[in-house]
PDB file of C-alpha atoms in Angstrom:
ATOM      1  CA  UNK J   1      10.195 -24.475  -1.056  1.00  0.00           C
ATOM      2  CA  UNK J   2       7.718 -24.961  -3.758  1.00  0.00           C
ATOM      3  CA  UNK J   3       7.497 -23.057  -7.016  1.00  0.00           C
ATOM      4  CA  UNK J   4       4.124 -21.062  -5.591  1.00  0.00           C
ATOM      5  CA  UNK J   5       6.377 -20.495  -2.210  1.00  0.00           C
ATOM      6  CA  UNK J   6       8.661 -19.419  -4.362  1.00  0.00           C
ATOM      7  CA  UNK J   7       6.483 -16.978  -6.293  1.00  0.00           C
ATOM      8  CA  UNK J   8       4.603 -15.231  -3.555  1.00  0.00           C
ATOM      9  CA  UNK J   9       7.668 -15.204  -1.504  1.00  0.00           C
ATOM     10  CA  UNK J  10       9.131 -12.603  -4.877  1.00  0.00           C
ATOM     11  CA  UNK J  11       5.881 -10.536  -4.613  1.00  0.00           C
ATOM     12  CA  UNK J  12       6.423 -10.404  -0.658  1.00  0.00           C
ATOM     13  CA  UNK J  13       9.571  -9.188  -1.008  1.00  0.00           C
ATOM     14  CA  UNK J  14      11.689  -9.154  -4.738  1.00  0.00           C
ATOM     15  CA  UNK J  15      15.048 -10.197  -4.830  1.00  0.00           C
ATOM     16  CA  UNK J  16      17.685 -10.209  -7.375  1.00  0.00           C
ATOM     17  CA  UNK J  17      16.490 -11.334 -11.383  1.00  0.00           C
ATOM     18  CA  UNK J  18      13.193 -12.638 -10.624  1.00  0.00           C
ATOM     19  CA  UNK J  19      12.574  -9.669  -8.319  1.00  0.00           C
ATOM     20  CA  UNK J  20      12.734  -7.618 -11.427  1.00  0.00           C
ATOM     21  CA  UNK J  21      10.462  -9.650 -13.464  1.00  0.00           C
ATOM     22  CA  UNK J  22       7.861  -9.230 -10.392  1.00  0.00           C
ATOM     23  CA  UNK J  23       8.319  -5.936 -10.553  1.00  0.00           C
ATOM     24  CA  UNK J  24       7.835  -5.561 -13.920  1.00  0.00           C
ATOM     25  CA  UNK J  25       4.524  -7.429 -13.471  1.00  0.00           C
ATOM     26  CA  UNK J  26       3.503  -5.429 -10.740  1.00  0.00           C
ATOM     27  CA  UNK J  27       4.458  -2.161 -12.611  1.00  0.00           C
ATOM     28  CA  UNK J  28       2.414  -3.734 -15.757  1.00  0.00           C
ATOM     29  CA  UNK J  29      -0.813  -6.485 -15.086  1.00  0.00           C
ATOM     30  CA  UNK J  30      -4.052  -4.351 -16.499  1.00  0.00           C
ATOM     31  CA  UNK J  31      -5.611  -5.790 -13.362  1.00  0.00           C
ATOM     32  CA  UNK J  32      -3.186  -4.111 -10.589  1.00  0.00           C
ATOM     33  CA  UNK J  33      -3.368  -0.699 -12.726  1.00  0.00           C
ATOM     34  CA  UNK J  34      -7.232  -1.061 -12.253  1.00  0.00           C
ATOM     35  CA  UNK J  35      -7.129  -1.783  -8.598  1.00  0.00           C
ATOM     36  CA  UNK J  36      -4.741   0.463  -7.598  1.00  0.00           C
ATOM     37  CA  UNK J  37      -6.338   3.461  -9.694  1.00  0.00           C
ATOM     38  CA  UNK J  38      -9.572   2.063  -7.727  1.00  0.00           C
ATOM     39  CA  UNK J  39      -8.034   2.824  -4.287  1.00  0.00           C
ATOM     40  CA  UNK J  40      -7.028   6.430  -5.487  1.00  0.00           C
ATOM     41  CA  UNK J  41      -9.797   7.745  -6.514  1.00  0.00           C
ATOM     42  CA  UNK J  42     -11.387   6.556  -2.804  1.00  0.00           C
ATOM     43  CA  UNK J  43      -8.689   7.867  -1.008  1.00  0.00           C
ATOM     44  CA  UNK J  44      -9.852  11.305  -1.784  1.00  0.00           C
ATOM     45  CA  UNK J  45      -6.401  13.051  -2.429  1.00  0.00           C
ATOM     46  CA  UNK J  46      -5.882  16.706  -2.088  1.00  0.00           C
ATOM     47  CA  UNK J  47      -3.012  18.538  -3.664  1.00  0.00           C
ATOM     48  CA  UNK J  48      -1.463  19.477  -0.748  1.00  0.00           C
ATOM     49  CA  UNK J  49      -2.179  16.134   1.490  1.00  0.00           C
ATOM     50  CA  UNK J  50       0.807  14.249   3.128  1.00  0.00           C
ATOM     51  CA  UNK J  51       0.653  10.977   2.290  1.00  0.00           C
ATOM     52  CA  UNK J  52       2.305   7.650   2.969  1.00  0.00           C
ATOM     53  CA  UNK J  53       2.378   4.473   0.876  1.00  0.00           C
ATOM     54  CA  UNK J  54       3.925   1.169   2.282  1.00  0.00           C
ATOM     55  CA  UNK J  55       5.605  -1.281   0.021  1.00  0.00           C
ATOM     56  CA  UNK J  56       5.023   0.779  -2.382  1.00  0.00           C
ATOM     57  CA  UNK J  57       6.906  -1.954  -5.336  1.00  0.00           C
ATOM     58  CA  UNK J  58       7.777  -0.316  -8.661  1.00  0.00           C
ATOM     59  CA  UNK J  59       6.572   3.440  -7.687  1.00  0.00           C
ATOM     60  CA  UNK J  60       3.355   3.126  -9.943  1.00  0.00           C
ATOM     61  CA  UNK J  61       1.108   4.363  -7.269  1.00  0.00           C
ATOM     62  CA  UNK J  62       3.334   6.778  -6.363  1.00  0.00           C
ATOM     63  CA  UNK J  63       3.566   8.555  -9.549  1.00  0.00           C
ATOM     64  CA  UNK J  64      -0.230   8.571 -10.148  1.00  0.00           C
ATOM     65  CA  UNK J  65      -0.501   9.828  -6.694  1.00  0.00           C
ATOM     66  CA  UNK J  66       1.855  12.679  -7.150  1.00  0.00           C
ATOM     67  CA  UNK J  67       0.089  13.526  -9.960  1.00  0.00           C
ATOM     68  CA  UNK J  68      -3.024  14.963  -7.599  1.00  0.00           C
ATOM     69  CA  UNK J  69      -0.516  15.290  -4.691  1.00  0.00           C
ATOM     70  CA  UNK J  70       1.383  18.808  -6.044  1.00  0.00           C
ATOM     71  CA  UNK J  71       1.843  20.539  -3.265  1.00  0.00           C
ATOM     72  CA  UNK J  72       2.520  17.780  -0.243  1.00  0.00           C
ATOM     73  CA  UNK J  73       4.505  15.208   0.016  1.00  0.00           C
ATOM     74  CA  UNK J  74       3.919  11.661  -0.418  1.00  0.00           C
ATOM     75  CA  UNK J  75       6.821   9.152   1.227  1.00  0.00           C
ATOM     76  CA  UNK J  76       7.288   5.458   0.643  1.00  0.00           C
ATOM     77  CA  UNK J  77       8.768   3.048   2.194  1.00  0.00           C
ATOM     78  CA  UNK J  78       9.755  -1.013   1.134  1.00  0.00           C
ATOM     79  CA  UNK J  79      11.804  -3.186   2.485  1.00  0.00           C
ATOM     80  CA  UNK J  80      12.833  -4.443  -1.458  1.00  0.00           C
ATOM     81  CA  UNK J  81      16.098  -3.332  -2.663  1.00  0.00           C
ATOM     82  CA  UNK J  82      15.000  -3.910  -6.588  1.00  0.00           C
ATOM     83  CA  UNK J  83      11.396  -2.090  -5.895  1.00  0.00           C
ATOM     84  CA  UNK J  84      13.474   0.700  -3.770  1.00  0.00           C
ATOM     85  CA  UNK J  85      15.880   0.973  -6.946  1.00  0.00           C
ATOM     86  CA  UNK J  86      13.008   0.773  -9.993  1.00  0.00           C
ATOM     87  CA  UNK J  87      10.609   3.145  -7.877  1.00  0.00           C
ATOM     88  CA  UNK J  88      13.465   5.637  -7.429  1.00  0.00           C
ATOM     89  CA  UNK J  89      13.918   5.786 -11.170  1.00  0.00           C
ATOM     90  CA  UNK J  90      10.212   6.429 -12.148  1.00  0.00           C
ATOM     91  CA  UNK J  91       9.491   9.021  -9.696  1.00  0.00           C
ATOM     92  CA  UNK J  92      13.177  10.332  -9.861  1.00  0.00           C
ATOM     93  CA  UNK J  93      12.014  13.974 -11.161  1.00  0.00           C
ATOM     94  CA  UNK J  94       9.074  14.350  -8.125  1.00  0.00           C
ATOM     95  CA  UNK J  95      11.725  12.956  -5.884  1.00  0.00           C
ATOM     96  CA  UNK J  96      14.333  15.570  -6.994  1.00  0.00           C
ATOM     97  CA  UNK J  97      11.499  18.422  -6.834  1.00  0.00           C
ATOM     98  CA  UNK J  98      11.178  17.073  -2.910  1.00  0.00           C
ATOM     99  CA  UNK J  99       7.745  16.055  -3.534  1.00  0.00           C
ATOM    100  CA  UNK J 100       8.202  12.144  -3.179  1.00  0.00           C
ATOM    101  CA  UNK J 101      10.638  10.811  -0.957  1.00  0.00           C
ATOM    102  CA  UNK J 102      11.389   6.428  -0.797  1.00  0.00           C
ATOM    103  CA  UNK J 103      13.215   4.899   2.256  1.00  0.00           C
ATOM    104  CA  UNK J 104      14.425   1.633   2.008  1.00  0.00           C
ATOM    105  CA  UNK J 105      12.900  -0.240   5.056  1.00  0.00           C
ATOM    106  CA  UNK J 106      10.022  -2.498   6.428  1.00  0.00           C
ATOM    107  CA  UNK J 107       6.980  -1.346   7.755  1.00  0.00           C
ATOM    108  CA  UNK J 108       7.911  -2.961  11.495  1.00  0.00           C
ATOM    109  CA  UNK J 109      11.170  -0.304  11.229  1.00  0.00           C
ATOM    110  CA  UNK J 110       9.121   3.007  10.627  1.00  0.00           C
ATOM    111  CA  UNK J 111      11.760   5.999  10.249  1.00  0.00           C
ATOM    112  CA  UNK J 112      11.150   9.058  11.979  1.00  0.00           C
ATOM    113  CA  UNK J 113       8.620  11.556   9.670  1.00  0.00           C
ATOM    114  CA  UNK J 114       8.691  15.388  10.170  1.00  0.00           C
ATOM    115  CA  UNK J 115       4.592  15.622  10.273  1.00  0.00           C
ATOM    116  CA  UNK J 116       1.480  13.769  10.400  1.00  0.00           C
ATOM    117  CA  UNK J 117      -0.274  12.344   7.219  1.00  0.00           C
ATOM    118  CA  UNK J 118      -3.265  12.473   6.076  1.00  0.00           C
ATOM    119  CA  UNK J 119      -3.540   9.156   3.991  1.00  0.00           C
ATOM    120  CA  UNK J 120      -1.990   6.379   4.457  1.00  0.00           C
ATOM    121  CA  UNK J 121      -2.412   3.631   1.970  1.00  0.00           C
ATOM    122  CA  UNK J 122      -1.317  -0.303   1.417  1.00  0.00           C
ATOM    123  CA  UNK J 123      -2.059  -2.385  -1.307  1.00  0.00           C
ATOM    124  CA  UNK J 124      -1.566  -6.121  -1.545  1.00  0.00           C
ATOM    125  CA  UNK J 125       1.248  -6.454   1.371  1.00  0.00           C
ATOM    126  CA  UNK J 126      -1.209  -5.677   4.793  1.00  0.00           C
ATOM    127  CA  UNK J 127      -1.108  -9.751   4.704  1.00  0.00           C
ATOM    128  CA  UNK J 128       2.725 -10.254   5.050  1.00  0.00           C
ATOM    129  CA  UNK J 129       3.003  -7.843   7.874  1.00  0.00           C
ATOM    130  CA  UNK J 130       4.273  -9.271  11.762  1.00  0.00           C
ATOM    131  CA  UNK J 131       2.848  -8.009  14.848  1.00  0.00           C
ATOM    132  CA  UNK J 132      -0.265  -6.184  12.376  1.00  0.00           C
ATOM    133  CA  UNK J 133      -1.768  -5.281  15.266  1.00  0.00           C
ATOM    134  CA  UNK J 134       0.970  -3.363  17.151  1.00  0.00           C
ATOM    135  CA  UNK J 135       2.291  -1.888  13.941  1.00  0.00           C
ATOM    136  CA  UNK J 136      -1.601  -0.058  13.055  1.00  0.00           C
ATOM    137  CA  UNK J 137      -1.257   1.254  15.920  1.00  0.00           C
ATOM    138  CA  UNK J 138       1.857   3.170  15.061  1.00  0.00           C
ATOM    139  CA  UNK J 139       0.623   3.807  11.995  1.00  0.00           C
ATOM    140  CA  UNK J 140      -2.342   5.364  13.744  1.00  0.00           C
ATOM    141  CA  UNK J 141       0.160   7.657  15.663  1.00  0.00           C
ATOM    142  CA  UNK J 142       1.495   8.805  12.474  1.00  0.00           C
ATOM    143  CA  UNK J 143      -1.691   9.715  11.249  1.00  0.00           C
ATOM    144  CA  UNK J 144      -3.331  13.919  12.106  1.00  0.00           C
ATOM    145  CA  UNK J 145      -6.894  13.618  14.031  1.00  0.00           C
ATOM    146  CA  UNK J 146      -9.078  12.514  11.149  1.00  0.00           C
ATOM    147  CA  UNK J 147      -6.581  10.970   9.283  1.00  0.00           C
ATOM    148  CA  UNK J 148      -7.364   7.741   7.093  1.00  0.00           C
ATOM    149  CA  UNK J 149      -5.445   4.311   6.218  1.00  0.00           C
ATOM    150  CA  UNK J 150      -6.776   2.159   3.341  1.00  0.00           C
ATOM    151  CA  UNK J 151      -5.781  -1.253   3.528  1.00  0.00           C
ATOM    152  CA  UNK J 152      -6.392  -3.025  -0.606  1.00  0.00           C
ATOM    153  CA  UNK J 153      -6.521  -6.413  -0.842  1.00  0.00           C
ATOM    154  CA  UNK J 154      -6.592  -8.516  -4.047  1.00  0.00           C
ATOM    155  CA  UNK J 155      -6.665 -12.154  -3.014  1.00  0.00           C
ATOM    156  CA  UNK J 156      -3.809 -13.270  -5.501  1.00  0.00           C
ATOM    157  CA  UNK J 157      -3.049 -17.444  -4.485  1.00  0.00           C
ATOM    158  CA  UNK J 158      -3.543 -19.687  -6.802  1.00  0.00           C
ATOM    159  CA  UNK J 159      -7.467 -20.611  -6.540  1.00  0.00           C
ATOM    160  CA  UNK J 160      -8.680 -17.758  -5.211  1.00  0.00           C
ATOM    161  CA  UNK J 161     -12.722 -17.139  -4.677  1.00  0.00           C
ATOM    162  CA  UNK J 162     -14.519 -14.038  -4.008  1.00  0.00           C
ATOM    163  CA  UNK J 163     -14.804 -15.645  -0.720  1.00  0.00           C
ATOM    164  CA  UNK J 164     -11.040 -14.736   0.187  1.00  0.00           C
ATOM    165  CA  UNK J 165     -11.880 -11.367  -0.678  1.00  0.00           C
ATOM    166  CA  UNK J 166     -14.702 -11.228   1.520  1.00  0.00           C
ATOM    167  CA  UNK J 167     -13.169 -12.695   4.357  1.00  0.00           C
ATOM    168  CA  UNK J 168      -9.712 -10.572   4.128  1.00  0.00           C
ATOM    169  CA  UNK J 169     -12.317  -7.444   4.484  1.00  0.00           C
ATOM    170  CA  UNK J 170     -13.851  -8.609   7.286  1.00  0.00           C
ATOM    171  CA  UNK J 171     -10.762  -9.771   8.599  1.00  0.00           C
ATOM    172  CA  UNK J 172      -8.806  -6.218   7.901  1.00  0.00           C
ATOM    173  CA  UNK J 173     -11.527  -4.206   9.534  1.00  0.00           C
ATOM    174  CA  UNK J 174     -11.029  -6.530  12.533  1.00  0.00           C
ATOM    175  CA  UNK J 175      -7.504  -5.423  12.579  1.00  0.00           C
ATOM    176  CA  UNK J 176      -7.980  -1.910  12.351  1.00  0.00           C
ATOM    177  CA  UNK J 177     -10.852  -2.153  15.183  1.00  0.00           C
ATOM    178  CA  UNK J 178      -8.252  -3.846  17.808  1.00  0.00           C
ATOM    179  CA  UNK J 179      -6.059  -1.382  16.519  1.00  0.00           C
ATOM    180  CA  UNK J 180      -8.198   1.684  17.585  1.00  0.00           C
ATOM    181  CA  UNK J 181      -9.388   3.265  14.326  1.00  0.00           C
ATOM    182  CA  UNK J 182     -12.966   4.369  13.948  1.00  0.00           C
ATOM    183  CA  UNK J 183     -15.341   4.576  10.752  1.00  0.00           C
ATOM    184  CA  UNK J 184     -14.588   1.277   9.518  1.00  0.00           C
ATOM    185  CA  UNK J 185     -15.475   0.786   6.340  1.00  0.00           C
ATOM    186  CA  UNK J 186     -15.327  -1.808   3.488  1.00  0.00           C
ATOM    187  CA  UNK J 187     -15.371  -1.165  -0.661  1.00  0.00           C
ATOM    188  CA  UNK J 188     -15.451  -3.932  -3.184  1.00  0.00           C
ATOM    189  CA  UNK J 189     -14.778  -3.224  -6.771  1.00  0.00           C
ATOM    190  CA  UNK J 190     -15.808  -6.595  -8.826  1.00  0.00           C
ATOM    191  CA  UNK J 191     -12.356  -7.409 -10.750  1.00  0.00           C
ATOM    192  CA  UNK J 192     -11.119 -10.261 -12.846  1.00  0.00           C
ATOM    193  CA  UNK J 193      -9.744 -12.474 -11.562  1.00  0.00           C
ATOM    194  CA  UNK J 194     -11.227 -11.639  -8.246  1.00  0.00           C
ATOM    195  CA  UNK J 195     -12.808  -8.992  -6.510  1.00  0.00           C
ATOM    196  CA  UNK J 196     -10.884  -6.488  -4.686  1.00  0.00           C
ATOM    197  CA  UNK J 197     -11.556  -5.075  -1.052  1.00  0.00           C
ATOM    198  CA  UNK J 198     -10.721  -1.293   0.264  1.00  0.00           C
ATOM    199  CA  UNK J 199     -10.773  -1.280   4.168  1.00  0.00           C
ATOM    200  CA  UNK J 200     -10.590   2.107   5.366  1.00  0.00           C
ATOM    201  CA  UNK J 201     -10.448   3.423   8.816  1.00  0.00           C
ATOM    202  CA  UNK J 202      -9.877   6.628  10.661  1.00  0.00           C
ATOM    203  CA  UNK J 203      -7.893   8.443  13.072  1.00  0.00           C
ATOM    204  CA  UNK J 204     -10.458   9.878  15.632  1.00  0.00           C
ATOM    205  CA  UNK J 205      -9.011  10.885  19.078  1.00  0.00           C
TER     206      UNK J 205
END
């Protein structure tokens, strides 16, 4: 495996020493607190929305979002032991109120949830997914009539144009078309060192 295998296979999923260091990165690079901050504020939260965030890495989102999010509940789930254990810690006094709750698992292994959400949100991991098609689709199930998912994408590979980013929107609504959601739509916030892409859709049945 080469060292740029190496270090998007960390950001995929963090393991052990270096998964710290990633997630220190994650928790700390001025350009993922801009683009994540960016998909907040278009996500519309409401203080008493349900809301679910997948891999949701060191818990930054999480805490911002529970800061608008004070009387739902917004869950998380990763499938990173280190993320699971260093989001636990900074959102341990929302968790403890019941107001955030973390499960350690992958986004193919959905646990059961008491209600429907209204948001659903991914940033940055929509492009390690399996079977992306099949698993919107559950997503969608999880999701009240109306419901949106946001799918962020900051093209982060060595080399990386603002063509990536326009072709990982187009190719993210694509997704959530096959998948059955309606009102596509696609956001780009110009970003060093590339632009970023919010692909929303919704839940109409």
């Amino acid at each position: 495996m080469s060292l740029v295998e190496r270090v998007v296979a960390q950001f995929a999923r963090p393991t052990g020493f270096f998964g710290n260091i990633t997630g220190f990165i994650m928790a700390h690079r001025p350009s993922n607190l801009e683009r994540n901050e960016w998909a907040i504020s278009l996500l519309n939260l409401q203080p008493s929305d349900r809301v679910l965030e997948i891999g949701f890495g060191p818990g930054v989102t999480i805490q911002k979002m529970s800061e608008i999010v004070i009387y739902g509940v917004i869950w998380g789930i990763d499938h990173s032991e280190v993320m699971f254990r260093q989001a636990s810690k900074r959102n341990q006094r929302a968790i403890s109120a019941g107001r955030v709750r973390l499960v350690l698992t992958s986004v193919s292994q959905l646990p059961s949830f008491d209600d429907p959400f209204d948001k659903i949100l991914a940033v940055n991991n929509f492009q390690f997914w399996d079977n992306k098609t099949d698993v919107l689709r559950r997503l969608r199930e999880q999701l009240r009539t109306g419901g949106i998912i946001a799918l962020v994408h900051q093209p982060r590979i060595p080399g990386a144009t603002e063509d990536d980013a326009t072709e990982a929107g187009e190719r993210f609504a694509r997704y959530l078309e096959m998948a059955g959601f309606k009102d596509i739509k696609v956001e780009r916030k110009r970003m060093k060192p590339v632009s970023t892409v919010y692909v929303q859709g919704r839940n109409v049945q």
